[in-house]
Amino acid sequence: VTLQLRNADLVATRAVTEDNAFNEDLLVNAQCFFTATDSDVVLYATDLLTIGANQTKTLDIEIPAEKITSLFGTTTKCDVYVVANYGSKINDSSIATIKGKAITLGTGATQDSFVMDGEAVVTLNGTALSGAVDLYRAAAKIVVKANIISSVNEGGKNWLPSTSKIKLTYTGSVNGSKISARQTDANAEAEVTYTQETNVFSSFTTETESDGTTKHVGYQTTPFYSFPVAAAANKGSIKMVIPWTPAGGTEIEYTYQIPVNIALERNHVYIIEVDVE
């Protein structure tokens, strides 16, 4: 059977961000589970296959003759479920059980890879079997977009922001879930904190509004990640610290609290836009 694995496009909620950095497209390994059409019972599973590719990979898999009979019977189609980057061989015989296996995000600044899964129909044409599987990341991606006024007149002084020294701390990222990664699978006990310091935004550009006000505009360089979670259960928040320096004075850090108490879905990117005026 020839299977084409494709890392599906990330779904953007408000804007599109680059989706090819930080190992987001990396396919380290994969395992394929074949079932009869609309069946939950695994009739044939591959070993853990080493992939080592970005975004797409075509696999040629040999299925034993006796398994072909049980998979297809009198039809020309069967189903395949693929799990990527789980890291170890799965021996369960039920698709539902496999989807329910526990997964975690790494606690480092970036992830080594992301667990993905996807399903497809395999079609038998003579002796040729083929199918294409779109893989979806179990994690959601969060990016802060900052619009920071270029100067503030306060107390008779002109204050300037130090954009290269901004710090971001994301508290409440959900790093425990299941391969299926639905909102209800979030592990409320598995919340972690990620901190990013200095140069955490891309090169700021300067934009001028209709009233003549100028702002520094930039996107968070390294994203934050979380598994799906319902809005009511989401305890996430991001603390943004911006140093401001008054004319002739000493730099002072000001803190801005950004709530992330929204529903997070798998394979989505959330752009949180913050206006600092």
Short mmCIF file of C-alpha atoms in Angstrom, two decimals:
data_model
loop_
_atom_site.label_atom_id
_atom_site.label_comp_id
_atom_site.label_asym_id
_atom_site.label_seq_id
_atom_site.Cartn_x
_atom_site.Cartn_y
_atom_site.Cartn_z
CA VAL A 1 0.00 0.00 0.00
CA THR A 2 1.28 3.45 -0.90
CA LEU A 3 0.38 6.03 1.73
CA GLN A 4 1.11 9.71 1.37
CA LEU A 5 1.37 11.42 4.76
CA ARG A 6 0.70 15.15 4.68
CA ASN A 7 0.99 17.57 7.57
CA ALA A 8 -2.28 19.44 7.15
CA ASP A 9 -2.39 23.24 7.00
CA LEU A 10 -2.69 24.91 10.35
CA VAL A 11 -6.05 26.57 10.90
CA ALA A 12 -5.67 30.27 11.69
CA THR A 13 -8.29 32.00 13.80
CA ARG A 14 -7.33 35.58 13.04
CA ALA A 15 -4.21 35.62 10.90
CA VAL A 16 -1.75 33.32 9.19
CA THR A 17 1.71 32.79 10.67
CA GLU A 18 4.67 30.87 9.37
CA ASP A 19 4.14 27.18 9.99
CA ASN A 20 7.45 25.57 9.15
CA ALA A 21 9.74 26.43 12.05
CA PHE A 22 10.31 25.01 15.54
CA ASN A 23 9.83 21.39 14.36
CA GLU A 24 6.14 22.04 13.73
CA ASP A 25 6.19 20.12 10.44
CA LEU A 26 8.70 17.46 11.46
CA LEU A 27 7.64 13.84 10.96
CA VAL A 28 10.01 11.80 13.13
CA ASN A 29 8.17 8.50 13.08
CA ALA A 30 4.73 7.07 12.36
CA GLN A 31 2.63 3.97 12.86
CA CYS A 32 -0.24 2.90 10.61
CA PHE A 33 -3.32 0.98 11.77
CA PHE A 34 -5.59 -0.68 9.22
CA THR A 35 -9.23 -1.57 9.90
CA ALA A 36 -12.18 -2.77 7.85
CA THR A 37 -14.46 0.07 6.75
CA ASP A 38 -16.17 1.75 9.72
CA SER A 39 -14.64 -0.74 12.15
CA ASP A 40 -12.73 0.03 15.35
CA VAL A 41 -10.79 -3.25 15.36
CA VAL A 42 -7.17 -3.08 14.17
CA LEU A 43 -6.64 -5.93 11.70
CA TYR A 44 -3.11 -4.97 10.75
CA ALA A 45 -0.59 -2.52 12.24
CA THR A 46 2.85 -1.59 11.02
CA ASP A 47 5.89 -1.36 13.23
CA LEU A 48 7.00 2.09 14.33
CA LEU A 49 8.34 3.51 11.07
CA THR A 50 11.20 5.99 10.99
CA ILE A 51 10.24 8.95 8.81
CA GLY A 52 12.70 11.83 9.24
CA ALA A 53 10.93 14.23 6.86
CA ASN A 54 9.24 17.61 6.92
CA GLN A 55 5.55 18.00 6.11
CA THR A 56 5.13 15.17 3.59
CA LYS A 57 6.29 11.59 3.19
CA THR A 58 5.25 8.73 0.92
CA LEU A 59 5.34 5.27 2.49
CA ASP A 60 5.30 1.93 0.71
CA ILE A 61 3.93 -0.68 3.12
CA GLU A 62 3.62 -4.41 2.57
CA ILE A 63 0.45 -5.98 3.99
CA PRO A 64 0.41 -9.79 4.33
CA ALA A 65 -1.94 -11.53 1.89
CA GLU A 66 -4.11 -13.01 4.64
CA LYS A 67 -4.66 -9.53 6.06
CA ILE A 68 -5.79 -8.24 2.66
CA THR A 69 -8.68 -10.71 2.72
CA SER A 70 -9.81 -9.71 6.20
CA LEU A 71 -9.42 -6.00 5.48
CA PHE A 72 -11.31 -5.88 2.20
CA GLY A 73 -13.52 -8.97 2.01
CA THR A 74 -15.83 -8.23 -0.92
CA THR A 75 -15.18 -4.47 -0.95
CA THR A 76 -12.45 -2.34 -2.50
CA LYS A 77 -11.87 -0.04 0.46
CA CYS A 78 -10.56 -0.14 4.02
CA ASP A 79 -9.64 2.49 6.61
CA VAL A 80 -6.26 3.54 7.95
CA TYR A 81 -5.44 5.55 11.08
CA VAL A 82 -1.96 7.05 11.40
CA VAL A 83 -0.20 8.37 14.51
CA ALA A 84 2.98 10.40 14.03
CA ASN A 85 5.66 11.31 16.57
CA TYR A 86 4.22 9.27 19.44
CA GLY A 87 7.71 7.91 20.02
CA SER A 88 7.12 4.26 20.85
CA LYS A 89 5.31 1.33 19.25
CA ILE A 90 1.60 1.05 20.06
CA ASN A 91 0.25 -2.47 20.48
CA ASP A 92 -3.43 -1.74 21.19
CA SER A 93 -6.04 -3.40 18.95
CA SER A 94 -8.74 -0.71 19.16
CA ILE A 95 -8.63 2.67 17.38
CA ALA A 96 -10.58 4.26 20.23
CA THR A 97 -8.01 3.00 22.74
CA ILE A 98 -5.15 4.32 20.63
CA LYS A 99 -6.77 7.75 20.33
CA GLY A 100 -7.10 7.83 24.10
CA LYS A 101 -3.43 7.25 24.88
CA ALA A 102 -1.85 9.96 27.03
CA ILE A 103 0.57 12.49 25.54
CA THR A 104 2.52 15.45 26.89
CA LEU A 105 4.20 18.57 25.55
CA GLY A 106 7.82 19.24 26.36
CA THR A 107 8.62 21.92 28.93
CA GLY A 108 11.53 23.42 26.99
CA ALA A 109 11.44 26.64 25.00
CA THR A 110 10.71 24.66 21.82
CA GLN A 111 9.28 21.21 21.10
CA ASP A 112 11.31 18.34 19.62
CA SER A 113 8.22 17.31 17.61
CA PHE A 114 4.42 17.32 17.83
CA VAL A 115 2.11 14.33 18.10
CA MET A 116 -0.17 14.22 15.06
CA ASP A 117 -2.85 11.85 13.84
CA GLY A 118 -5.18 11.42 10.89
CA GLU A 119 -7.53 9.00 9.15
CA ALA A 120 -8.15 8.11 5.52
CA VAL A 121 -9.73 5.56 3.20
CA VAL A 122 -7.42 3.14 1.37
CA THR A 123 -8.65 2.07 -2.06
CA LEU A 124 -7.84 -1.26 -3.72
CA ASN A 125 -7.37 -1.01 -7.49
CA GLY A 126 -6.37 -4.41 -8.85
CA THR A 127 -3.32 -5.20 -6.72
CA ALA A 128 -2.54 -1.56 -5.96
CA LEU A 129 -3.50 0.04 -2.67
CA SER A 130 -3.25 3.76 -2.10
CA GLY A 131 -4.44 6.55 0.17
CA ALA A 132 -3.53 10.01 1.44
CA VAL A 133 -3.58 10.84 5.14
CA ASP A 134 -3.81 14.41 6.39
CA LEU A 135 -2.11 14.67 9.79
CA TYR A 136 -3.27 17.19 12.39
CA ARG A 137 -1.24 18.39 15.36
CA ALA A 138 -2.68 17.61 18.76
CA ALA A 139 -1.45 20.98 20.07
CA ALA A 140 -2.72 24.52 19.61
CA LYS A 141 -0.31 27.38 18.94
CA ILE A 142 -0.44 30.83 20.57
CA VAL A 143 1.29 33.94 19.23
CA VAL A 144 1.22 37.43 20.75
CA LYS A 145 1.05 40.40 18.39
CA ALA A 146 2.09 43.60 20.16
CA ASN A 147 1.17 47.13 19.06
CA ILE A 148 3.19 49.38 21.38
CA ILE A 149 2.94 53.16 21.23
CA SER A 150 6.37 54.54 20.34
CA SER A 151 6.40 57.16 23.12
CA VAL A 152 4.21 58.31 26.00
CA ASN A 153 4.16 61.76 27.58
CA GLU A 154 3.47 61.33 31.29
CA GLY A 155 4.38 63.48 34.26
CA GLY A 156 6.06 66.00 32.01
CA LYS A 157 8.46 63.36 30.66
CA ASN A 158 8.67 61.45 27.42
CA TRP A 159 8.77 57.67 28.02
CA LEU A 160 10.22 55.25 25.46
CA PRO A 161 9.68 51.43 25.41
CA SER A 162 12.63 49.03 25.20
CA THR A 163 11.14 46.54 22.75
CA SER A 164 14.22 44.27 22.69
CA LYS A 165 13.89 43.66 26.45
CA ILE A 166 10.26 42.57 26.54
CA LYS A 167 9.58 39.40 28.56
CA LEU A 168 6.66 36.99 28.12
CA THR A 169 5.50 34.38 30.64
CA TYR A 170 2.66 31.99 29.77
CA THR A 171 1.12 30.42 32.86
CA GLY A 172 -1.47 27.66 32.57
CA SER A 173 -0.43 26.00 29.32
CA VAL A 174 -2.05 22.54 29.27
CA ASN A 175 0.68 20.00 28.51
CA GLY A 176 -1.25 16.82 29.31
CA SER A 177 -3.89 15.35 26.98
CA LYS A 178 -4.59 12.41 24.65
CA ILE A 179 -3.66 11.68 21.05
CA SER A 180 -7.17 12.66 19.98
CA ALA A 181 -6.67 15.95 21.87
CA ARG A 182 -10.24 17.11 22.29
CA GLN A 183 -11.08 19.95 24.69
CA THR A 184 -12.53 17.46 27.17
CA ASP A 185 -9.26 15.48 27.20
CA ALA A 186 -7.29 18.31 28.83
CA ASN A 187 -5.52 17.24 32.00
CA ALA A 188 -6.32 19.98 34.52
CA GLU A 189 -3.39 18.89 36.69
CA ALA A 190 -0.86 19.18 33.86
CA GLU A 191 -0.44 22.94 33.60
CA VAL A 192 3.00 24.43 33.03
CA THR A 193 4.69 27.82 32.74
CA TYR A 194 6.81 28.96 29.79
CA THR A 195 9.05 32.05 30.02
CA GLN A 196 10.71 33.92 27.17
CA GLU A 197 13.13 36.80 27.80
CA THR A 198 14.77 39.40 25.50
CA ASN A 199 14.19 39.62 21.76
CA VAL A 200 11.00 37.59 22.06
CA PHE A 201 9.37 39.54 19.22
CA SER A 202 10.28 39.69 15.56
CA SER A 203 11.86 42.88 14.26
CA PHE A 204 9.36 45.60 15.10
CA THR A 205 8.01 47.72 12.30
CA THR A 206 6.71 51.25 12.80
CA GLU A 207 3.16 52.05 11.77
CA THR A 208 1.50 55.47 11.78
CA GLU A 209 -2.21 55.79 12.54
CA SER A 210 -4.58 58.34 11.03
CA ASP A 211 -4.15 60.68 14.01
CA GLY A 212 -0.37 60.68 13.59
CA THR A 213 0.30 58.29 16.49
CA THR A 214 3.15 55.89 15.77
CA LYS A 215 3.34 52.34 17.12
CA HIS A 216 5.92 49.55 17.18
CA VAL A 217 4.29 46.42 15.74
CA GLY A 218 5.79 42.95 16.13
CA TYR A 219 4.91 39.25 16.41
CA GLN A 220 6.17 36.88 19.08
CA THR A 221 9.09 35.01 17.52
CA THR A 222 8.88 31.63 19.29
CA PRO A 223 5.24 30.57 19.83
CA PHE A 224 3.66 29.19 22.96
CA TYR A 225 1.81 25.85 22.78
CA SER A 226 -1.02 24.20 24.66
CA PHE A 227 -3.26 21.20 24.23
CA PRO A 228 -6.97 21.86 23.59
CA VAL A 229 -9.01 23.03 26.55
CA ALA A 230 -12.52 24.39 27.00
CA ALA A 231 -12.88 28.09 27.82
CA ALA A 232 -14.43 27.34 31.22
CA ALA A 233 -11.44 25.16 32.18
CA ASN A 234 -8.73 27.35 30.66
CA LYS A 235 -6.64 29.01 33.38
CA GLY A 236 -4.10 30.39 30.94
CA SER A 237 -2.69 33.91 31.05
CA ILE A 238 0.33 35.67 29.61
CA LYS A 239 2.34 38.26 31.54
CA MET A 240 4.08 40.77 29.30
CA VAL A 241 6.78 42.93 30.89
CA ILE A 242 7.88 46.04 29.00
CA PRO A 243 10.71 48.28 30.25
CA TRP A 244 9.97 52.01 29.82
CA THR A 245 12.60 54.74 30.19
CA PRO A 246 11.67 58.36 30.94
CA ALA A 247 13.78 61.11 29.41
CA GLY A 248 16.84 61.48 31.60
CA GLY A 249 15.59 58.81 33.98
CA THR A 250 16.02 55.14 34.90
CA GLU A 251 14.39 52.26 33.06
CA ILE A 252 11.29 50.89 34.84
CA GLU A 253 9.50 47.60 34.06
CA TYR A 254 5.73 47.68 33.64
CA THR A 255 3.63 44.52 33.65
CA TYR A 256 0.59 43.82 31.46
CA GLN A 257 -1.61 40.81 32.17
CA ILE A 258 -3.14 39.15 29.09
CA PRO A 259 -5.92 36.61 29.66
CA VAL A 260 -5.93 33.44 27.54
CA ASN A 261 -9.22 32.18 28.96
CA ILE A 262 -10.58 31.11 25.59
CA ALA A 263 -11.36 27.72 24.10
CA LEU A 264 -8.32 26.22 22.39
CA GLU A 265 -8.69 23.73 19.54
CA ARG A 266 -6.07 21.36 18.18
CA ASN A 267 -4.13 22.38 15.07
CA HIS A 268 -5.22 26.03 15.38
CA VAL A 269 -3.11 29.14 15.83
CA TYR A 270 -4.44 31.92 18.06
CA ILE A 271 -3.14 35.44 17.47
CA ILE A 272 -3.55 37.49 20.65
CA GLU A 273 -3.30 41.15 19.68
CA VAL A 274 -2.33 43.58 22.45
CA ASP A 275 -2.49 47.37 22.18
CA VAL A 276 -0.22 49.13 24.63
CA GLU A 277 -0.93 52.84 24.67
#
